[in-house]
Coordinates of C-alpha atoms in Angstrom, one line a residue:
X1 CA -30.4 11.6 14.3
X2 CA -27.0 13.4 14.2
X3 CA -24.3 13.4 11.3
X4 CA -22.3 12.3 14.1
X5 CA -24.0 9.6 14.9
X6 CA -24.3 8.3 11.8
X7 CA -20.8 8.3 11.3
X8 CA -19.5 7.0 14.5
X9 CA -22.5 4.4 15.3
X10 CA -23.1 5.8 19.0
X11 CA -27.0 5.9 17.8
X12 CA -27.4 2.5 18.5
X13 CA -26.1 -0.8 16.3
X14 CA -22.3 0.3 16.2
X15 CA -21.1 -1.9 13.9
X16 CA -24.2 -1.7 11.3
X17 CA -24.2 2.2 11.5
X18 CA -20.7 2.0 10.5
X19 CA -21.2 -0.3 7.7
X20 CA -24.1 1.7 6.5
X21 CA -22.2 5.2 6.3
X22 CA -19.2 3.2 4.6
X23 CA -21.3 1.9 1.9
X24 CA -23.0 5.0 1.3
X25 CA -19.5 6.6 0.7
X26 CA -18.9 4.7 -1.5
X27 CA -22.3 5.0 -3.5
X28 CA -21.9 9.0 -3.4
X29 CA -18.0 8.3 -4.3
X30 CA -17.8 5.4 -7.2
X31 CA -14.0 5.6 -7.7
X32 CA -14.0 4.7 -4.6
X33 CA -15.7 1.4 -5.2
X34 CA -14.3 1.0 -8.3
X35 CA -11.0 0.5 -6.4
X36 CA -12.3 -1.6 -3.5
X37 CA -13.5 -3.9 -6.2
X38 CA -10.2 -4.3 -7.8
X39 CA -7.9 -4.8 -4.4
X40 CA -10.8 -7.8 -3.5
X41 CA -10.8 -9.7 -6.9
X42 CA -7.5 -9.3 -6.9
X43 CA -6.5 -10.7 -3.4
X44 CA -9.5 -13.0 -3.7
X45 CA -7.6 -14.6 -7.1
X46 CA -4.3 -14.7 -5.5
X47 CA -5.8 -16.9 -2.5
X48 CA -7.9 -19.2 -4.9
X49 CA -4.8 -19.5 -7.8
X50 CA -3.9 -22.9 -6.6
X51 CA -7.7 -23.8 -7.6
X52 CA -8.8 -21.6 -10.4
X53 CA -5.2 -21.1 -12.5
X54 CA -5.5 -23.8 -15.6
X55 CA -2.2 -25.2 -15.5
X56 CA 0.8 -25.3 -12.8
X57 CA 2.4 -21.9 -13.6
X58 CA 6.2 -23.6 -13.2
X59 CA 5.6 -26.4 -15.5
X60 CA 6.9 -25.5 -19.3
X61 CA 5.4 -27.3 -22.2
X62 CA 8.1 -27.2 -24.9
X63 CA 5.4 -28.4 -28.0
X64 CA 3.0 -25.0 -26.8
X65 CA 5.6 -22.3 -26.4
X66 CA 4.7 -18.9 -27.5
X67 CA 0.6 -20.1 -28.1
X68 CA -1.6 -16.7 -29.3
X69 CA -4.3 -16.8 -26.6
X70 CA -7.0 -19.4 -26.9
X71 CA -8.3 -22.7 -26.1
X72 CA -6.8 -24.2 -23.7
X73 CA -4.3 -21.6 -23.2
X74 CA -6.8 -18.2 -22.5
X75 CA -3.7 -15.9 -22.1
X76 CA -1.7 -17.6 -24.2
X77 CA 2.0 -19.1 -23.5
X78 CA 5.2 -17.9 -23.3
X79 CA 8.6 -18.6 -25.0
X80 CA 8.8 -21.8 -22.5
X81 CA 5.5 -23.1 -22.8
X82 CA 4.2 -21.8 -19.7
X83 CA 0.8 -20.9 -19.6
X84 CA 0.3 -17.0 -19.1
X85 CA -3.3 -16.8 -17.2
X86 CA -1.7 -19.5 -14.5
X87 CA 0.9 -17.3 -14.0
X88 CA -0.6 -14.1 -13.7
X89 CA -3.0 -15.4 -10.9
X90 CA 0.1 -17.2 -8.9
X91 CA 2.4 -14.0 -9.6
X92 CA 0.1 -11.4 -7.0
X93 CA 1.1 -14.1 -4.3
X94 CA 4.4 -13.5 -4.5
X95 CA 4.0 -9.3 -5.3
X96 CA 1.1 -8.4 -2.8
X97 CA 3.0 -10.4 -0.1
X98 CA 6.6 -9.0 -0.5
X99 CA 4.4 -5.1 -1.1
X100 CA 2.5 -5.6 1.9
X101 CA 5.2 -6.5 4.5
X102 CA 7.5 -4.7 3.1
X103 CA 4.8 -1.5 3.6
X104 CA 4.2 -2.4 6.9
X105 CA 7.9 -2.8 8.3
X106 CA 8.3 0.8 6.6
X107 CA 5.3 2.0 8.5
X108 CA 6.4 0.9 11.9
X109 CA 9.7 2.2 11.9
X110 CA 8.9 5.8 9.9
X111 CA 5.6 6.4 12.2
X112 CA 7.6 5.4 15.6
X113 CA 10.2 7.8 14.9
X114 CA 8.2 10.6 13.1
X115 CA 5.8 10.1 16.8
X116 CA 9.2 10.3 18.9
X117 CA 10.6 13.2 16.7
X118 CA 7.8 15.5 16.7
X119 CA 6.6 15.2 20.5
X120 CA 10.5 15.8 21.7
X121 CA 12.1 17.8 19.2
X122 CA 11.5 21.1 20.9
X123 CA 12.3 19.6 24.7
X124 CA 15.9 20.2 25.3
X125 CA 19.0 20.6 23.5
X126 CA 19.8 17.0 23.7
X127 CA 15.8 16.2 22.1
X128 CA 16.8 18.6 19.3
X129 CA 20.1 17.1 18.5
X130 CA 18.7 13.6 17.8
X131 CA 15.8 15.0 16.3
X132 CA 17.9 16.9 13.9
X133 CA 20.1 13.9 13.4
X134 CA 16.6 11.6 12.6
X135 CA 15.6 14.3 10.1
X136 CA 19.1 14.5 8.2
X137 CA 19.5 10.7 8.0
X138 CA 15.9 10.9 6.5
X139 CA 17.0 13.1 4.0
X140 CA 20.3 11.4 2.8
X141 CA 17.9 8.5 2.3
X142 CA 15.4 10.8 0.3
X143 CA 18.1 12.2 -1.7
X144 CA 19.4 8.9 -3.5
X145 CA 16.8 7.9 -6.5
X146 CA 14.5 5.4 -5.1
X147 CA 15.0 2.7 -7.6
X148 CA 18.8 3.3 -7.9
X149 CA 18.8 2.8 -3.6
X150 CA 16.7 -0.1 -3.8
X151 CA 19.0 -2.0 -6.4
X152 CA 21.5 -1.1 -4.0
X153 CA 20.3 -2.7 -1.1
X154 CA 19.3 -5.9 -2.6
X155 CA 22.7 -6.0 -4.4
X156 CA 23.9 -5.5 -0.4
X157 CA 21.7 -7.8 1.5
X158 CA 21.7 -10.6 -1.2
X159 CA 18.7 -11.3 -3.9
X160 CA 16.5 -12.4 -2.3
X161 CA 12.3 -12.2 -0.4
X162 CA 13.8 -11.2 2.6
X163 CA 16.1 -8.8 0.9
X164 CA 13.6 -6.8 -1.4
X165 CA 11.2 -6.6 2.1
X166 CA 13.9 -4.6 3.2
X167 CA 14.5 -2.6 0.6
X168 CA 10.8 -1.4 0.5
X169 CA 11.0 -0.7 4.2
X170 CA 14.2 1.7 4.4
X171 CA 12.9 3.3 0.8
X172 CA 9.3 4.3 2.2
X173 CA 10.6 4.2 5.9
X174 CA 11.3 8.2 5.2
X175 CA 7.9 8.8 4.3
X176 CA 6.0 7.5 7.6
X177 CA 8.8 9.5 9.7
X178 CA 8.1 13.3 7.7
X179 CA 4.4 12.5 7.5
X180 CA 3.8 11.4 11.5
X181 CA 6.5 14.1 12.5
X182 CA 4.0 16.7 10.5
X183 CA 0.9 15.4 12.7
X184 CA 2.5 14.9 16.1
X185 CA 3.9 18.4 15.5
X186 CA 0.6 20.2 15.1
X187 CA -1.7 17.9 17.4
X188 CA 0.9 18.1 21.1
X189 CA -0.2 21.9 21.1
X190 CA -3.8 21.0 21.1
X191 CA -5.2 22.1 24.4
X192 CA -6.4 18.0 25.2
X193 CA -2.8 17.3 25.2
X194 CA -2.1 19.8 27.4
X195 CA -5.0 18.8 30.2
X196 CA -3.5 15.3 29.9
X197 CA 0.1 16.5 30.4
X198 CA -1.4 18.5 33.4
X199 CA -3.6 15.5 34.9
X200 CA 0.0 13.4 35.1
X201 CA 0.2 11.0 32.9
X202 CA 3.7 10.0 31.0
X203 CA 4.6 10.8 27.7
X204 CA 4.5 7.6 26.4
X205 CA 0.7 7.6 27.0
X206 CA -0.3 10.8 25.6
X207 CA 1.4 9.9 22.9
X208 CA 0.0 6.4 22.4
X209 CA -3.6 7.5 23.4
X210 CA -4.0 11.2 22.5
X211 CA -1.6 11.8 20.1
X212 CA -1.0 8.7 17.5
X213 CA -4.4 7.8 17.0
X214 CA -5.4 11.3 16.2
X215 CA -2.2 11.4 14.1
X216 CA -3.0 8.3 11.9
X217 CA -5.1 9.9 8.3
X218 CA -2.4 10.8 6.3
X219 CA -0.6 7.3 7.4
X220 CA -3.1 4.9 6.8
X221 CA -4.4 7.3 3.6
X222 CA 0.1 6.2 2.4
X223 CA -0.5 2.9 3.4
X224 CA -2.7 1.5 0.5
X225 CA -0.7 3.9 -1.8
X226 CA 2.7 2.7 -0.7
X227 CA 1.8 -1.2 -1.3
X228 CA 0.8 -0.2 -4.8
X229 CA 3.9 1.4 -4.8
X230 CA 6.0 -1.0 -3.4
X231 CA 4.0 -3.9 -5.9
X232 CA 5.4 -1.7 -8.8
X233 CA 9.0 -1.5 -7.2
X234 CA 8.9 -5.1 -6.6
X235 CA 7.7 -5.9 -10.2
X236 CA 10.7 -3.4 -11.5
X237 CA 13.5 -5.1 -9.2
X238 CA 12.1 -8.7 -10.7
X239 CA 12.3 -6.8 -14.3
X240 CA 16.1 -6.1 -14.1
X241 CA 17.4 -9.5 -12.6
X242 CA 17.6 -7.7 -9.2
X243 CA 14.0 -9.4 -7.8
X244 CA 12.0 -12.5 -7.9
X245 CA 14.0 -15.0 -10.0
X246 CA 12.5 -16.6 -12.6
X247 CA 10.8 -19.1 -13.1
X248 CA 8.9 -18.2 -10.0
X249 CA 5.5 -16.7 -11.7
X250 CA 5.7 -12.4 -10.5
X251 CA 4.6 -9.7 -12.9
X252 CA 7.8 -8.0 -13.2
X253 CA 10.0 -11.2 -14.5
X254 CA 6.8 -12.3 -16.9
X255 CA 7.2 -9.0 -18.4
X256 CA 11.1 -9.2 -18.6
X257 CA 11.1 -12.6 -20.0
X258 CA 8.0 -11.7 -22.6
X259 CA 8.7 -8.2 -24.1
X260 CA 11.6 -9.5 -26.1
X261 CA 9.2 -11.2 -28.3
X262 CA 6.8 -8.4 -28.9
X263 CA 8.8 -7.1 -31.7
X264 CA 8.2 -10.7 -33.4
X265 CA 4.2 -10.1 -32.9
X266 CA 4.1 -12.4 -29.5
X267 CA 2.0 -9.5 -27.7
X268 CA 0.4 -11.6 -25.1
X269 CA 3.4 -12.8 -22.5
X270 CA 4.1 -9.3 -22.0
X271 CA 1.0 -7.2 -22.4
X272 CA -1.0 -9.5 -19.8
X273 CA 1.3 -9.3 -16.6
X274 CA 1.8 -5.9 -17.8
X275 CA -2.0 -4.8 -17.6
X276 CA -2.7 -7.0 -14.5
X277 CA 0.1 -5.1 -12.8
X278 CA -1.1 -1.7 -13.7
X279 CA -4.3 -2.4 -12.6
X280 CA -3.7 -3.4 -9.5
X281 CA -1.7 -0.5 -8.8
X282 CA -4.8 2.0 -9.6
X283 CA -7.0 0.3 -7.3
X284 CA -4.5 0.3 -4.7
X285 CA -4.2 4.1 -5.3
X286 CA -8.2 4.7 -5.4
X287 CA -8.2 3.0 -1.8
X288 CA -5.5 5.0 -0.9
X289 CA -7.8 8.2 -1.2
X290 CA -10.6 6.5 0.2
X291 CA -8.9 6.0 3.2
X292 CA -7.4 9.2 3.1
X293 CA -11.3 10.7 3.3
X294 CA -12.8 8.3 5.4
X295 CA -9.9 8.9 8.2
X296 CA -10.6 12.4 8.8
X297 CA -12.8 13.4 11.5
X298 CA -13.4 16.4 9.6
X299 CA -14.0 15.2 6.3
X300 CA -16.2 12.1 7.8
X301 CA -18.2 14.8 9.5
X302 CA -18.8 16.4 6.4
X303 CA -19.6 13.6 4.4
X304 CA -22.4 12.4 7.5
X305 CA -24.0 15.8 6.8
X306 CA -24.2 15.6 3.6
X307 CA -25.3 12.0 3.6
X308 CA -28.0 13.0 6.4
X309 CA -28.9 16.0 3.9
X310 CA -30.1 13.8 1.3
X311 CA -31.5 11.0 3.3
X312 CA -33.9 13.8 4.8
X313 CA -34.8 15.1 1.1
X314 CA -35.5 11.7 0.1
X315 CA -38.3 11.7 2.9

């Protein structure tokens, strides 16, 4: 059998061929796994928090406040009373939701006009004019400090969900546009863009079916490192009073509202959010590279080779 079709599936059981050269990835690659493992137990503890968190993360239990971790309280409590554990499993509810959506709008709008940019920017003087225009407003958006222009916006559109969403989508919105313009730049000289542009058919489908898809690695390789991102950012925003308000249970405000009493010995409301949080923003960034490998032909073809290499040794 060819590397080729193990890695695509055409040999016959698509969908288990692709399964089985994903899952040898990541045996040959255990970082890899090692971050899968994290983004699942960590979205698969978010979903179940209303079932497996101990106590109602909102409710405050002024005769337990600031509780050293123990029994009942596994994580301890906090200067309210609030148990710690409940609130670090309700707080990636709030985080991976705002991240994600906010990751996505960013993706839409910086990959649309990166596609646009890069397949017209050399048609015309008019296509280079708004190209150029595109590309500065990119850059006056890249040259304010990310956290600085994000504190701005919220302060702009109100604190709110809805506001720090959009502050995550202009922030990374720059990213998508430079990274799809590099792609869309180097792929509408291929000579299959060409014979489509020669057989008739309108820009807008080349560049939805030859161009985008083949343009998509180093997007969907940003994507899983831009929600880690954007869970940090979020977290940060909560931290200075510019996020989630409190009481609502988010890593950021539990680590605002706890650190003050780590000088006092009370470790626990601050150190527990703090290590959840940076875990989950290393697995996000293992996946990232995962994806990153596993959505280039090239590098896919390289890694069924190798895979077919030393299934053929093994026999």
């Amino acid at each position: 059998m060819q590397p080729e079709a193990v890695m695509t599936g055409k040999a016959g059981g698509g969908g288990n061929r692709r399964l089985a050269f994903f899952l040898a990835v990541l045996r040959t690659h255990p970082s890899f796994a090692f971050g899968y493992a994290i983004v699942a137990t960590v979205i698969v503890l978010a979903v179940l928090a209303p079932w497996v968190a101990p106590f109602p993360p909102e409710v405050a239990d002024p005769t337990a406040f600031l509780q050293p971790p123990g029994w009942p309280h596994l994580m301890g409590t906090d200067a309210t009373g609030m148990d710690v554990l409940s609130r670090v499993l309700w707080a990636p509810r709030i985080d991976l939701s705002i991240a994600i959506l906010g990751t996505l709008l960013s993706a839409v709008i910086g990959a649309t006009l990166g596609a646009l940019v890069g397949y017209y920017q050399t048609m015309g003087r008019v296509a280079r004019f708004g190209a150029g225009f595109v590309m500065r407003a990119a850059d006056v958006l890249q040259a304010f400090p990310v956290f600085v222009f994000a504190i701005a916006l919220v302060a702009v559109f109100g604190q709110s969900l809805q506001s720090i969403v959009l502050a995550i989508a202009f922030v990374n919105a720059p990213i998508y546009l430079r990274l799809m313009r590099t792609q869309v730049m180097s792929i509408r000289t291929m000579r299959y863009v060409e014979a489509a542009w020669l057989a008739g058919l309108s820009d807008g489908r080349i560049i939805a079916r030859h161009i985008v898809p083949n343009a998509m690695a180093p997007v969907l390789a940003q994507l899983s490192v831009n929600v880690g991102w954007s869970v940090l950012l979020t977290a940060a925003l909560s931290f200075i009073g510019a996020g989630v308000k409190a009481p609502t249970p988010e890593w950021g405000s539990m680590i605002a509202m706890g650190y003050q009493n780590i000088v006092t010995g009370h470790w626990w409301p601050s150190i527990f959010p703090g290590l959840a949080l940076a875990v989950t923003v290393f697995g996000f960034s293992l996946v990232g590279s995962s994806i990153e490998v596993l959505s280039d032909p090239a590098r896919r073809r390289r890694l069924a080779s190798r895979l077919e290499a030393v299934r053929g040794g093994a026999a």
